[in-house]
Coordinates of C-alpha atoms in Angstrom, one line a residue:
X85 CA 0.0 0.0 0.0
X86 CA 1.3 3.4 -1.0
X87 CA -1.1 5.5 1.0
X88 CA -4.1 4.8 3.2
X89 CA -5.8 8.2 3.0
X90 CA -5.7 9.6 -0.6
X91 CA -7.8 12.7 -1.2
X92 CA -8.9 13.7 -4.7
X93 CA -8.5 16.9 -6.7
X94 CA -10.7 16.4 -9.7
X95 CA -12.4 19.8 -10.0
X96 CA -10.7 22.9 -11.5
X97 CA -10.5 24.6 -8.1
X98 CA -9.2 21.6 -6.2
X99 CA -6.6 21.0 -8.8
X100 CA -5.6 24.7 -8.7
X101 CA -5.2 24.7 -5.0
X102 CA -3.6 21.3 -4.6
X103 CA -1.4 21.3 -1.5
X104 CA -0.6 25.0 -1.7
X105 CA -0.9 26.7 1.7
X106 CA -0.9 23.4 3.7
X107 CA 1.6 23.0 6.5
X108 CA 2.4 19.3 5.9
X109 CA 1.1 16.1 4.4
X110 CA 0.7 13.4 7.0
X111 CA 2.3 9.9 6.6
X112 CA 0.1 7.4 4.7
X113 CA -1.8 10.2 3.0
X114 CA -1.7 11.7 -0.5
X115 CA -3.5 13.8 -3.1
X116 CA -4.5 12.4 -6.5
X117 CA -4.8 15.2 -9.1
X118 CA -6.7 14.4 -12.3
X119 CA -6.4 15.5 -15.0
X120 CA -2.9 16.7 -14.5
X121 CA 0.2 16.6 -16.7
X122 CA 2.7 18.4 -14.5
X123 CA 3.0 19.9 -11.0
X124 CA 4.9 22.6 -9.1
X125 CA 5.6 23.2 -5.4
X126 CA 5.2 27.0 -5.4
X127 CA 3.7 28.4 -2.2
X128 CA 4.5 25.1 -0.4
X129 CA 6.5 24.7 2.8
X130 CA 7.6 21.1 2.5
X131 CA 9.0 18.6 0.0
X132 CA 6.9 15.9 -1.7
X133 CA 7.3 12.7 -3.7
X134 CA 5.3 12.4 -6.9
X135 CA 4.0 9.5 -8.9
X136 CA 3.1 10.3 -12.5
X137 CA 0.4 8.1 -14.1
X138 CA -0.9 7.5 -17.6
X139 CA -4.6 7.0 -18.6
X140 CA -4.4 3.3 -17.4
X141 CA -3.0 4.3 -14.0
X142 CA 0.4 2.9 -14.9
X143 CA 3.5 4.7 -13.5
X144 CA 5.3 6.7 -16.2
X145 CA 7.6 8.6 -13.9
X146 CA 8.6 9.1 -10.3
X147 CA 10.2 12.1 -8.4
X148 CA 11.5 11.9 -4.9
X149 CA 11.8 14.8 -2.5
X150 CA 10.7 17.7 -4.8
X151 CA 11.6 20.8 -2.8
X152 CA 9.3 23.8 -2.3
X153 CA 9.4 26.4 -5.1
X154 CA 10.3 23.9 -7.9
X155 CA 8.7 22.7 -11.1
X156 CA 8.2 18.9 -11.4
X157 CA 9.4 16.9 -14.4
X158 CA 7.3 16.4 -17.5
X159 CA 6.6 12.9 -18.7
X160 CA 4.8 12.7 -22.1
X161 CA 2.1 10.2 -21.1
X162 CA 1.1 11.7 -17.8
X163 CA -2.7 12.1 -17.2
X164 CA -2.7 12.3 -13.4
X165 CA -0.3 12.5 -10.4
X166 CA -0.3 11.4 -6.8
X167 CA 1.5 13.7 -4.4
X168 CA 2.9 12.0 -1.3
X169 CA 4.9 12.9 1.7
X170 CA 8.6 13.0 1.0
X171 CA 10.2 9.7 1.8
X172 CA 7.2 7.6 0.7
X173 CA 8.9 6.4 -2.5
X174 CA 12.0 5.3 -0.5
X175 CA 9.9 2.9 1.6
X176 CA 8.2 1.4 -1.5
X177 CA 9.4 -0.7 -4.4
X178 CA 7.5 1.3 -7.0
X179 CA 9.0 1.5 -10.5
X180 CA 8.0 2.8 -13.9
X181 CA 5.5 0.4 -15.5
X182 CA 3.8 -0.6 -12.2
X183 CA 0.0 -0.2 -12.2
X184 CA -1.6 1.7 -9.3
X185 CA -4.9 0.5 -7.9
X186 CA -7.2 2.9 -6.1
X187 CA -9.5 1.9 -3.3
X188 CA -11.9 4.3 -1.7
X189 CA -10.7 7.7 -2.6
X190 CA -11.6 10.6 -0.3
X191 CA -13.0 14.0 -1.4

């Protein structure tokens, strides 16, 4: 399991806000942003890990420990991303090509 409590950002306003202005992202939590082809960490106070997914929820890219005020990488097939607490990817064995399954997502 990557994260137990994954919130969704599927509306324009939720995607626009993302994690901006939050103080932290608790362990075992995350934010699934869809549609989304790239991310940034402007107006954030902490680093995050990012999983980039294609339309079939397969991993097309991974970024560990993206610092505040940075722009994330671009991967051509990205359709959505999962933002996670920094360090999450180190404790998992995720790699490009893995498929992510979603359980009960939270609004």
